[in-house]
Amino acid sequence: MTAPCTASANGLRSTKASGRHRPRPAGLAACLASGLLSVALLMVLSAAAWSADAGRGKALFDQCKRCHQVGDGAEHRIGPQLNDVFGRAAGSLADYRYSQAMKAAGAGGLVWTEATLDAFLSDPVALVPHSRMSFAGMAEADDRAALLAWLGGFSGPRSDLPPAEPTATPEEFGLDPRILAIEGDPEYGAYLAGECITCHRMDGTVKGIPSITGWPLDDFVIALHAYKGGKRVHPVMQMVAGRLSDEEIAALAAHFHRAEDSP
Amino acid sequence: MSKRNGESGLNRRHFLATAAAATTAVSALSAPAVLAQGRPRVVVVGGGAGGATAARYIAKDSKGAVDVTLVEPSRAYYTCFFSNLYIGGFREFASIGHSYGALAANHGINVVHDWAVSIDRDARSVGLAGGGSLAYDRLVLSPGIDFREGSVPGWDLSQQNRMPHAYKAGSQTQLLKAQIEAMPQGGVYCMVAPPNPFRCPPGPYERISMVAHVLKQANPTAKILIVDPKEKFSKQGLFEDGWQRHYPGMIERVGPDFGGDKVEVRPDSLEVVVDGEATKVDVCNVIPAQQAGRVAALAGVTDESGWAPVVPHTMESRADANIHVLGDAALQGDMPKSGFSANSQAKVCAMAVRGALIGSSVFPPRFSNTCWSLIGTDDGVKVGASYEATDEKIAKTDGFISKTGESAELRKATYEESLGWYAAITGDMFS
Ligand SMILES: Cc1cc2nc3c(=O)[nH]c(=O)nc-3n(C[C@H](O)[C@H](O)[C@H](O)COP(=O)(O)OP(=O)(O)OC[C@H]3O[C@@H](n4cnc5c(N)ncnc54)[C@H](O)[C@@H]3O)c2cc1C
């Protein structure tokens, strides 16, 4: 088995999941080198892991599911759908709008394997700087292994996938679905966005502040209303959203949905 | 409310009509007055948080329809924001320096490295120290601050190497850091804090935290003395709680009840005289009283307060509708003098300028500010507010502040937000 790549600061690390305690240099190059081998291995392993650790992996996916869908009928949301992610090149689904950074990583040879995914999940922007995936990272190697084992069950030929679960729904936040139907004016959104981009960069996530470009309209509107209604707690965002009208939120959603990557 | 697939979408024109009805005072909403012949010209004086943002937004959003010149003497702008983190050893000096190349390359801004030394409001032209002048249809002034002469008896600009202010970032910041690092064991660092109003209300106290952080490691018996003319200061409860936790017994503050407002300094002997009593110190960081950057007074747009009154909706000077004043120099109401505020005001100003010169859309202004401060490693706090324009002033509408007793995780997340903000705002100014 290959050692998982990690993105730890010292660049050297061994993990339990590797089964061996052999330090390995981290980073893209090492991940690429070890990656190809593990695709095949994973296909074998995942079938067993799928059942054993499934409950735990599924529970851990709660941390991903406000952005990603996986399973029968999975669609792209804030992040791309994750069926068949093992073995595919990073940033390679034609109908999802990735960051420049993710596309470049894929073009540069990054393929999703147990090892590369382990590195990505432990610290996404360390492996792919300026990726738009705003996820602080999953610190525990055991958790990552359990999650990846479960996720592996959605890759490869299977006919009995459980149905995909939705990302944020208006019901979850007590939001009148009619609010989602408001059509936003992107030009007004572009003006309002001036306030946002003092904190949110347009070219992906930087430490401490999430990326908000390219989101589906619904997810964006729901997130801002969640802050506005105090269902999601964060003093800055509650203040920012607190003074936005329903139309203004729709306008911002429209603007950031279309916005291209730029610094 | 309009529906995504419905017949009557709420469109911008409709929106503007209601907005205009609600705020008849918005001057830029009226039809553009006399449009200049050819491409209208905007001159921006000062390439800091206000000026660089204004120049960038006017140029970027007018897509070449407005000719934008930025006048700024320095080739590298060192941000005051995060300069305290450099003093504390949390940032490299180079990481707080930014250049103007991208503004020229990406947005066609004509960057002139020179000082503006005169403003002829009738001829609408700006005189440059290097000779020559620049004509404008609209002038944007964002010159930051200058110090009030005589506010700390014994100190003037000629003493800034003996007693640095480090309140304009750059070599002053490096000098202050070097002096702190060279202090003898058990020595005394003294800050003479400024009276209100001044740039970055939490700035002096974040600096105290960072100086204490450095001394705690390198010089743990050293003492910090703050001589302060103010009763109270920004985030006081948060800072004092943090100082107690991180640097117990190191910091002493002398407020006005004990003579903090009656201070004099003797740069030659490095003495600080408080209420008649002299104390020898090892580093003396004098942050004098402040006023608008001198060019604002030269333009005749300041009042007796030393700051430049502006119309909140557009940031136009109350003395001259062809001049806008941004950032620290502006007398606008409730916003603190911060880089965040200057950036926020610059976007409102840019929209008003484009509206006036090329008739582009003008939306109701909105302003906001958040100031983060670092008290110790991974111990960040913040204060912020949102604002709206009234006829009288920029008025605070809502706000928040960190609390004492927050978890270590929250404080760390707050610090990390400030890193994200720094990357974003400097990109918003210079990219
Ligand atoms: C220690 C410290 C910490 C701070 N921390 C924060 C913080 O964490 N967050 C925050 O938001 N703010 C912070 N600030 C405040 C922030 O730096 C200022 O409020 C902000 O820079 C104001 O922007 P401005 O455009 O008004 O002035 P400046 O950014 O100072 O820019 C003025 C520019 O004008 C130029 N200029 C002046 N006169 C002329 C002339 N005659 N001709 C041509 N050019 C001229 C100057 O060279 C300068 O580059 C801090 C300040 C200090 C001192």
PDB file of N, CA, C and O in Angstrom, chain A residues 42-101:
ATOM      1  N   LEU A  42      -7.518   0.608  -4.184  1.00  0.00           N
ATOM      2  CA  LEU A  42      -8.682   1.108  -3.496  1.00  0.00           C
ATOM      3  C   LEU A  42      -9.942   0.367  -3.926  1.00  0.00           C
ATOM      4  O   LEU A  42     -10.826   0.087  -3.132  1.00  0.00           O
ATOM      5  N   MET A  43     -10.011   0.082  -5.199  1.00  0.00           N
ATOM      6  CA  MET A  43     -11.196  -0.593  -5.714  1.00  0.00           C
ATOM      7  C   MET A  43     -11.414  -1.900  -4.945  1.00  0.00           C
ATOM      8  O   MET A  43     -12.530  -2.261  -4.631  1.00  0.00           O
ATOM      9  N   VAL A  44     -10.320  -2.555  -4.633  1.00  0.00           N
ATOM     10  CA  VAL A  44     -10.419  -3.812  -3.909  1.00  0.00           C
ATOM     11  C   VAL A  44     -10.811  -3.558  -2.459  1.00  0.00           C
ATOM     12  O   VAL A  44     -11.733  -4.159  -1.920  1.00  0.00           O
ATOM     13  N   LEU A  45     -10.100  -2.616  -1.874  1.00  0.00           N
ATOM     14  CA  LEU A  45     -10.302  -2.344  -0.452  1.00  0.00           C
ATOM     15  C   LEU A  45     -11.689  -1.824  -0.147  1.00  0.00           C
ATOM     16  O   LEU A  45     -12.295  -2.159   0.857  1.00  0.00           O
ATOM     17  N   SER A  46     -12.170  -0.980  -1.025  1.00  0.00           N
ATOM     18  CA  SER A  46     -13.345  -0.214  -0.653  1.00  0.00           C
ATOM     19  C   SER A  46     -14.552  -1.112  -0.418  1.00  0.00           C
ATOM     20  O   SER A  46     -15.374  -0.808   0.415  1.00  0.00           O
ATOM     21  N   ALA A  47     -14.623  -2.189  -1.146  1.00  0.00           N
ATOM     22  CA  ALA A  47     -15.801  -3.036  -0.982  1.00  0.00           C
ATOM     23  C   ALA A  47     -15.946  -3.513   0.463  1.00  0.00           C
ATOM     24  O   ALA A  47     -17.027  -3.460   1.042  1.00  0.00           O
ATOM     25  N   ALA A  48     -14.804  -3.888   1.065  1.00  0.00           N
ATOM     26  CA  ALA A  48     -14.853  -4.335   2.449  1.00  0.00           C
ATOM     27  C   ALA A  48     -15.134  -3.171   3.387  1.00  0.00           C
ATOM     28  O   ALA A  48     -16.004  -3.242   4.252  1.00  0.00           O
ATOM     29  N   ALA A  49     -14.390  -2.116   3.178  1.00  0.00           N
ATOM     30  CA  ALA A  49     -14.521  -0.954   4.058  1.00  0.00           C
ATOM     31  C   ALA A  49     -15.937  -0.386   3.995  1.00  0.00           C
ATOM     32  O   ALA A  49     -16.463   0.112   4.970  1.00  0.00           O
ATOM     33  N   TRP A  50     -16.509  -0.452   2.847  1.00  0.00           N
ATOM     34  CA  TRP A  50     -17.842   0.083   2.582  1.00  0.00           C
ATOM     35  C   TRP A  50     -18.825  -0.343   3.651  1.00  0.00           C
ATOM     36  O   TRP A  50     -19.541   0.467   4.217  1.00  0.00           O
ATOM     37  N   SER A  51     -18.804  -1.612   3.992  1.00  0.00           N
ATOM     38  CA  SER A  51     -19.766  -2.067   4.993  1.00  0.00           C
ATOM     39  C   SER A  51     -19.259  -1.822   6.418  1.00  0.00           C
ATOM     40  O   SER A  51     -19.981  -1.296   7.253  1.00  0.00           O
ATOM     41  N   ALA A  52     -17.981  -2.155   6.658  1.00  0.00           N
ATOM     42  CA  ALA A  52     -17.467  -2.105   8.026  1.00  0.00           C
ATOM     43  C   ALA A  52     -17.565  -0.707   8.623  1.00  0.00           C
ATOM     44  O   ALA A  52     -18.106  -0.515   9.706  1.00  0.00           O
ATOM     45  N   ASP A  53     -17.045   0.259   7.898  1.00  0.00           N
ATOM     46  CA  ASP A  53     -16.907   1.585   8.467  1.00  0.00           C
ATOM     47  C   ASP A  53     -17.983   2.546   7.942  1.00  0.00           C
ATOM     48  O   ASP A  53     -17.900   3.735   8.143  1.00  0.00           O
ATOM     49  N   ALA A  54     -18.961   1.980   7.280  1.00  0.00           N
ATOM     50  CA  ALA A  54     -19.896   2.830   6.543  1.00  0.00           C
ATOM     51  C   ALA A  54     -20.600   3.839   7.438  1.00  0.00           C
ATOM     52  O   ALA A  54     -20.710   5.005   7.093  1.00  0.00           O
ATOM     53  N   GLY A  55     -21.043   3.391   8.598  1.00  0.00           N
ATOM     54  CA  GLY A  55     -21.789   4.287   9.474  1.00  0.00           C
ATOM     55  C   GLY A  55     -20.959   5.493   9.846  1.00  0.00           C
ATOM     56  O   GLY A  55     -21.414   6.633   9.748  1.00  0.00           O
ATOM     57  N   ARG A  56     -19.714   5.243  10.201  1.00  0.00           N
ATOM     58  CA  ARG A  56     -18.853   6.327  10.638  1.00  0.00           C
ATOM     59  C   ARG A  56     -18.534   7.267   9.466  1.00  0.00           C
ATOM     60  O   ARG A  56     -18.580   8.490   9.586  1.00  0.00           O
ATOM     61  N   GLY A  57     -18.210   6.693   8.325  1.00  0.00           N
ATOM     62  CA  GLY A  57     -17.894   7.503   7.145  1.00  0.00           C
ATOM     63  C   GLY A  57     -19.070   8.361   6.737  1.00  0.00           C
ATOM     64  O   GLY A  57     -18.929   9.543   6.431  1.00  0.00           O
ATOM     65  N   LYS A  58     -20.249   7.778   6.769  1.00  0.00           N
ATOM     66  CA  LYS A  58     -21.447   8.529   6.378  1.00  0.00           C
ATOM     67  C   LYS A  58     -21.662   9.709   7.328  1.00  0.00           C
ATOM     68  O   LYS A  58     -21.974  10.816   6.906  1.00  0.00           O
ATOM     69  N   ALA A  59     -21.453   9.449   8.624  1.00  0.00           N
ATOM     70  CA  ALA A  59     -21.640  10.527   9.610  1.00  0.00           C
ATOM     71  C   ALA A  59     -20.620  11.643   9.366  1.00  0.00           C
ATOM     72  O   ALA A  59     -20.936  12.824   9.465  1.00  0.00           O
ATOM     73  N   LEU A  60     -19.396  11.239   9.016  1.00  0.00           N
ATOM     74  CA  LEU A  60     -18.370  12.259   8.777  1.00  0.00           C
ATOM     75  C   LEU A  60     -18.680  13.090   7.534  1.00  0.00           C
ATOM     76  O   LEU A  60     -18.303  14.255   7.438  1.00  0.00           O
ATOM     77  N   PHE A  61     -19.401  12.490   6.602  1.00  0.00           N
ATOM     78  CA  PHE A  61     -19.747  13.231   5.383  1.00  0.00           C
ATOM     79  C   PHE A  61     -20.697  14.396   5.686  1.00  0.00           C
ATOM     80  O   PHE A  61     -20.853  15.302   4.862  1.00  0.00           O
ATOM     81  N   ASP A  62     -21.279  14.400   6.877  1.00  0.00           N
ATOM     82  CA  ASP A  62     -22.083  15.562   7.282  1.00  0.00           C
ATOM     83  C   ASP A  62     -21.298  16.852   7.151  1.00  0.00           C
ATOM     84  O   ASP A  62     -21.855  17.917   6.907  1.00  0.00           O
ATOM     85  N   GLN A  63     -19.972  16.768   7.314  1.00  0.00           N
ATOM     86  CA  GLN A  63     -19.143  17.978   7.209  1.00  0.00           C
ATOM     87  C   GLN A  63     -19.016  18.453   5.763  1.00  0.00           C
ATOM     88  O   GLN A  63     -18.559  19.563   5.515  1.00  0.00           O
ATOM     89  N   CYS A  64     -19.368  17.586   4.818  1.00  0.00           N
ATOM     90  CA  CYS A  64     -19.204  17.925   3.409  1.00  0.00           C
ATOM     91  C   CYS A  64     -20.536  18.253   2.748  1.00  0.00           C
ATOM     92  O   CYS A  64     -20.588  18.871   1.697  1.00  0.00           O
ATOM     93  N   LYS A  65     -21.638  17.796   3.374  1.00  0.00           N
ATOM     94  CA  LYS A  65     -22.856  17.705   2.576  1.00  0.00           C
ATOM     95  C   LYS A  65     -23.594  19.018   2.389  1.00  0.00           C
ATOM     96  O   LYS A  65     -24.535  19.054   1.616  1.00  0.00           O
ATOM     97  N   ARG A  66     -23.143  20.087   3.043  1.00  0.00           N
ATOM     98  CA  ARG A  66     -23.785  21.343   2.678  1.00  0.00           C
ATOM     99  C   ARG A  66     -23.218  21.855   1.347  1.00  0.00           C
ATOM    100  O   ARG A  66     -23.734  22.806   0.761  1.00  0.00           O
ATOM    101  N   CYS A  67     -22.150  21.228   0.866  1.00  0.00           N
ATOM    102  CA  CYS A  67     -21.570  21.646  -0.409  1.00  0.00           C
ATOM    103  C   CYS A  67     -21.593  20.559  -1.476  1.00  0.00           C
ATOM    104  O   CYS A  67     -21.577  20.854  -2.662  1.00  0.00           O
ATOM    105  N   HIS A  68     -21.556  19.309  -1.062  1.00  0.00           N
ATOM    106  CA  HIS A  68     -21.426  18.209  -2.027  1.00  0.00           C
ATOM    107  C   HIS A  68     -22.578  17.230  -1.936  1.00  0.00           C
ATOM    108  O   HIS A  68     -23.050  16.929  -0.847  1.00  0.00           O
ATOM    109  N   GLN A  69     -22.947  16.677  -3.083  1.00  0.00           N
ATOM    110  CA  GLN A  69     -23.861  15.542  -3.112  1.00  0.00           C
ATOM    111  C   GLN A  69     -23.115  14.320  -3.614  1.00  0.00           C
ATOM    112  O   GLN A  69     -22.195  14.425  -4.432  1.00  0.00           O
ATOM    113  N   VAL A  70     -23.552  13.162  -3.129  1.00  0.00           N
ATOM    114  CA  VAL A  70     -22.996  11.900  -3.616  1.00  0.00           C
ATOM    115  C   VAL A  70     -24.117  10.879  -3.548  1.00  0.00           C
ATOM    116  O   VAL A  70     -24.985  10.963  -2.677  1.00  0.00           O
ATOM    117  N   GLY A  71     -24.148   9.937  -4.502  1.00  0.00           N
ATOM    118  CA  GLY A  71     -25.220   8.941  -4.513  1.00  0.00           C
ATOM    119  C   GLY A  71     -26.051   9.069  -5.778  1.00  0.00           C
ATOM    120  O   GLY A  71     -25.739   9.871  -6.673  1.00  0.00           O
ATOM    121  N   ASP A  72     -27.123   8.304  -5.791  1.00  0.00           N
ATOM    122  CA  ASP A  72     -27.963   8.268  -6.989  1.00  0.00           C
ATOM    123  C   ASP A  72     -28.576   9.646  -7.236  1.00  0.00           C
ATOM    124  O   ASP A  72     -29.183  10.241  -6.349  1.00  0.00           O
ATOM    125  N   GLY A  73     -28.374  10.191  -8.423  1.00  0.00           N
ATOM    126  CA  GLY A  73     -28.949  11.493  -8.774  1.00  0.00           C
ATOM    127  C   GLY A  73     -28.150  12.674  -8.249  1.00  0.00           C
ATOM    128  O   GLY A  73     -28.641  13.801  -8.261  1.00  0.00           O
ATOM    129  N   ALA A  74     -26.923  12.451  -7.782  1.00  0.00           N
ATOM    130  CA  ALA A  74     -26.129  13.558  -7.218  1.00  0.00           C
ATOM    131  C   ALA A  74     -25.877  14.635  -8.270  1.00  0.00           C
ATOM    132  O   ALA A  74     -25.586  14.336  -9.420  1.00  0.00           O
ATOM    133  N   GLU A  75     -26.012  15.902  -7.841  1.00  0.00           N
ATOM    134  CA  GLU A  75     -25.779  17.033  -8.742  1.00  0.00           C
ATOM    135  C   GLU A  75     -24.686  17.912  -8.183  1.00  0.00           C
ATOM    136  O   GLU A  75     -24.366  17.857  -7.004  1.00  0.00           O
ATOM    137  N   HIS A  76     -24.159  18.768  -9.052  1.00  0.00           N
ATOM    138  CA  HIS A  76     -23.188  19.765  -8.585  1.00  0.00           C
ATOM    139  C   HIS A  76     -23.907  20.798  -7.735  1.00  0.00           C
ATOM    140  O   HIS A  76     -24.975  21.263  -8.111  1.00  0.00           O
ATOM    141  N   ARG A  77     -23.341  21.140  -6.631  1.00  0.00           N
ATOM    142  CA  ARG A  77     -23.907  22.237  -5.826  1.00  0.00           C
ATOM    143  C   ARG A  77     -22.791  23.266  -5.649  1.00  0.00           C
ATOM    144  O   ARG A  77     -22.202  23.696  -6.615  1.00  0.00           O
ATOM    145  N   ILE A  78     -22.490  23.631  -4.404  1.00  0.00           N
ATOM    146  CA  ILE A  78     -21.363  24.548  -4.191  1.00  0.00           C
ATOM    147  C   ILE A  78     -20.084  23.857  -4.672  1.00  0.00           C
ATOM    148  O   ILE A  78     -19.238  24.455  -5.317  1.00  0.00           O
ATOM    149  N   GLY A  79     -19.965  22.585  -4.362  1.00  0.00           N
ATOM    150  CA  GLY A  79     -18.869  21.772  -4.877  1.00  0.00           C
ATOM    151  C   GLY A  79     -19.404  20.765  -5.889  1.00  0.00           C
ATOM    152  O   GLY A  79     -20.615  20.534  -5.973  1.00  0.00           O
ATOM    153  N   PRO A  80     -18.510  20.122  -6.639  1.00  0.00           N
ATOM    154  CA  PRO A  80     -18.935  19.133  -7.636  1.00  0.00           C
ATOM    155  C   PRO A  80     -19.490  17.873  -6.972  1.00  0.00           C
ATOM    156  O   PRO A  80     -19.162  17.578  -5.830  1.00  0.00           O
ATOM    157  N   GLN A  81     -20.306  17.137  -7.685  1.00  0.00           N
ATOM    158  CA  GLN A  81     -20.815  15.856  -7.167  1.00  0.00           C
ATOM    159  C   GLN A  81     -19.631  14.894  -7.028  1.00  0.00           C
ATOM    160  O   GLN A  81     -18.659  14.977  -7.770  1.00  0.00           O
ATOM    161  N   LEU A  82     -19.717  13.984  -6.081  1.00  0.00           N
ATOM    162  CA  LEU A  82     -18.538  13.177  -5.750  1.00  0.00           C
ATOM    163  C   LEU A  82     -18.665  11.693  -6.116  1.00  0.00           C
ATOM    164  O   LEU A  82     -17.887  10.869  -5.639  1.00  0.00           O
ATOM    165  N   ASN A  83     -19.622  11.356  -6.981  1.00  0.00           N
ATOM    166  CA  ASN A  83     -19.630   9.975  -7.477  1.00  0.00           C
ATOM    167  C   ASN A  83     -18.409   9.770  -8.369  1.00  0.00           C
ATOM    168  O   ASN A  83     -18.024  10.678  -9.116  1.00  0.00           O
ATOM    169  N   ASP A  84     -17.815   8.601  -8.287  1.00  0.00           N
ATOM    170  CA  ASP A  84     -16.681   8.254  -9.155  1.00  0.00           C
ATOM    171  C   ASP A  84     -15.523   9.233  -9.038  1.00  0.00           C
ATOM    172  O   ASP A  84     -14.831   9.506 -10.023  1.00  0.00           O
ATOM    173  N   VAL A  85     -15.327   9.768  -7.843  1.00  0.00           N
ATOM    174  CA  VAL A  85     -14.239  10.735  -7.699  1.00  0.00           C
ATOM    175  C   VAL A  85     -12.881  10.010  -7.695  1.00  0.00           C
ATOM    176  O   VAL A  85     -11.900  10.539  -8.193  1.00  0.00           O
ATOM    177  N   PHE A  86     -12.868   8.794  -7.180  1.00  0.00           N
ATOM    178  CA  PHE A  86     -11.590   8.048  -7.156  1.00  0.00           C
ATOM    179  C   PHE A  86     -11.171   7.726  -8.585  1.00  0.00           C
ATOM    180  O   PHE A  86     -11.968   7.200  -9.368  1.00  0.00           O
ATOM    181  N   GLY A  87      -9.951   8.095  -8.890  1.00  0.00           N
ATOM    182  CA  GLY A  87      -9.431   7.801 -10.217  1.00  0.00           C
ATOM    183  C   GLY A  87      -9.625   8.915 -11.216  1.00  0.00           C
ATOM    184  O   GLY A  87      -9.049   8.891 -12.291  1.00  0.00           O
ATOM    185  N   ARG A  88     -10.416   9.946 -10.856  1.00  0.00           N
ATOM    186  CA  ARG A  88     -10.581  11.002 -11.850  1.00  0.00           C
ATOM    187  C   ARG A  88      -9.585  12.122 -11.584  1.00  0.00           C
ATOM    188  O   ARG A  88      -9.115  12.316 -10.461  1.00  0.00           O
ATOM    189  N   ALA A  89      -9.249  12.814 -12.665  1.00  0.00           N
ATOM    190  CA  ALA A  89      -8.313  13.923 -12.532  1.00  0.00           C
ATOM    191  C   ALA A  89      -8.991  15.064 -11.786  1.00  0.00           C
ATOM    192  O   ALA A  89     -10.193  15.287 -11.951  1.00  0.00           O
ATOM    193  N   ALA A  90      -8.250  15.768 -10.968  1.00  0.00           N
ATOM    194  CA  ALA A  90      -8.805  16.905 -10.230  1.00  0.00           C
ATOM    195  C   ALA A  90      -9.342  17.929 -11.222  1.00  0.00           C
ATOM    196  O   ALA A  90      -8.756  18.161 -12.277  1.00  0.00           O
ATOM    197  N   GLY A  91     -10.494  18.495 -10.870  1.00  0.00           N
ATOM    198  CA  GLY A  91     -11.037  19.580 -11.680  1.00  0.00           C
ATOM    199  C   GLY A  91     -11.403  19.178 -13.087  1.00  0.00           C
ATOM    200  O   GLY A  91     -11.299  19.983 -14.010  1.00  0.00           O
ATOM    201  N   SER A  92     -11.875  17.951 -13.281  1.00  0.00           N
ATOM    202  CA  SER A  92     -12.039  17.466 -14.660  1.00  0.00           C
ATOM    203  C   SER A  92     -13.487  17.300 -15.128  1.00  0.00           C
ATOM    204  O   SER A  92     -13.713  16.891 -16.259  1.00  0.00           O
ATOM    205  N   LEU A  93     -14.478  17.586 -14.288  1.00  0.00           N
ATOM    206  CA  LEU A  93     -15.860  17.431 -14.764  1.00  0.00           C
ATOM    207  C   LEU A  93     -16.237  18.652 -15.597  1.00  0.00           C
ATOM    208  O   LEU A  93     -16.161  19.790 -15.131  1.00  0.00           O
ATOM    209  N   ALA A  94     -16.644  18.371 -16.852  1.00  0.00           N
ATOM    210  CA  ALA A  94     -16.822  19.476 -17.800  1.00  0.00           C
ATOM    211  C   ALA A  94     -17.957  20.415 -17.383  1.00  0.00           C
ATOM    212  O   ALA A  94     -17.913  21.605 -17.670  1.00  0.00           O
ATOM    213  N   ASP A  95     -18.976  19.886 -16.698  1.00  0.00           N
ATOM    214  CA  ASP A  95     -20.135  20.741 -16.428  1.00  0.00           C
ATOM    215  C   ASP A  95     -20.099  21.393 -15.039  1.00  0.00           C
ATOM    216  O   ASP A  95     -21.083  21.941 -14.589  1.00  0.00           O
ATOM    217  N   TYR A  96     -18.961  21.336 -14.362  1.00  0.00           N
ATOM    218  CA  TYR A  96     -18.831  22.066 -13.091  1.00  0.00           C
ATOM    219  C   TYR A  96     -17.786  23.169 -13.277  1.00  0.00           C
ATOM    220  O   TYR A  96     -16.763  22.957 -13.923  1.00  0.00           O
ATOM    221  N   ARG A  97     -18.056  24.360 -12.733  1.00  0.00           N
ATOM    222  CA  ARG A  97     -17.117  25.470 -12.883  1.00  0.00           C
ATOM    223  C   ARG A  97     -16.111  25.456 -11.726  1.00  0.00           C
ATOM    224  O   ARG A  97     -16.398  25.923 -10.636  1.00  0.00           O
ATOM    225  N   TYR A  98     -14.940  24.912 -11.983  1.00  0.00           N
ATOM    226  CA  TYR A  98     -13.886  24.841 -10.956  1.00  0.00           C
ATOM    227  C   TYR A  98     -13.120  26.156 -10.888  1.00  0.00           C
ATOM    228  O   TYR A  98     -13.154  26.970 -11.821  1.00  0.00           O
ATOM    229  N   SER A  99     -12.352  26.304  -9.829  1.00  0.00           N
ATOM    230  CA  SER A  99     -11.407  27.425  -9.757  1.00  0.00           C
ATOM    231  C   SER A  99     -10.285  27.190 -10.769  1.00  0.00           C
ATOM    232  O   SER A  99     -10.027  26.048 -11.173  1.00  0.00           O
ATOM    233  N   GLN A 100      -9.621  28.270 -11.152  1.00  0.00           N
ATOM    234  CA  GLN A 100      -8.442  28.148 -12.026  1.00  0.00           C
ATOM    235  C   GLN A 100      -7.429  27.226 -11.365  1.00  0.00           C
ATOM    236  O   GLN A 100      -6.777  26.421 -12.007  1.00  0.00           O
ATOM    237  N   ALA A 101      -7.315  27.372 -10.035  1.00  0.00           N
ATOM    238  CA  ALA A 101      -6.300  26.622  -9.297  1.00  0.00           C
ATOM    239  C   ALA A 101      -6.549  25.117  -9.396  1.00  0.00           C
ATOM    240  O   ALA A 101      -5.619  24.334  -9.603  1.00  0.00           O
TER     241      ALA A 101
END
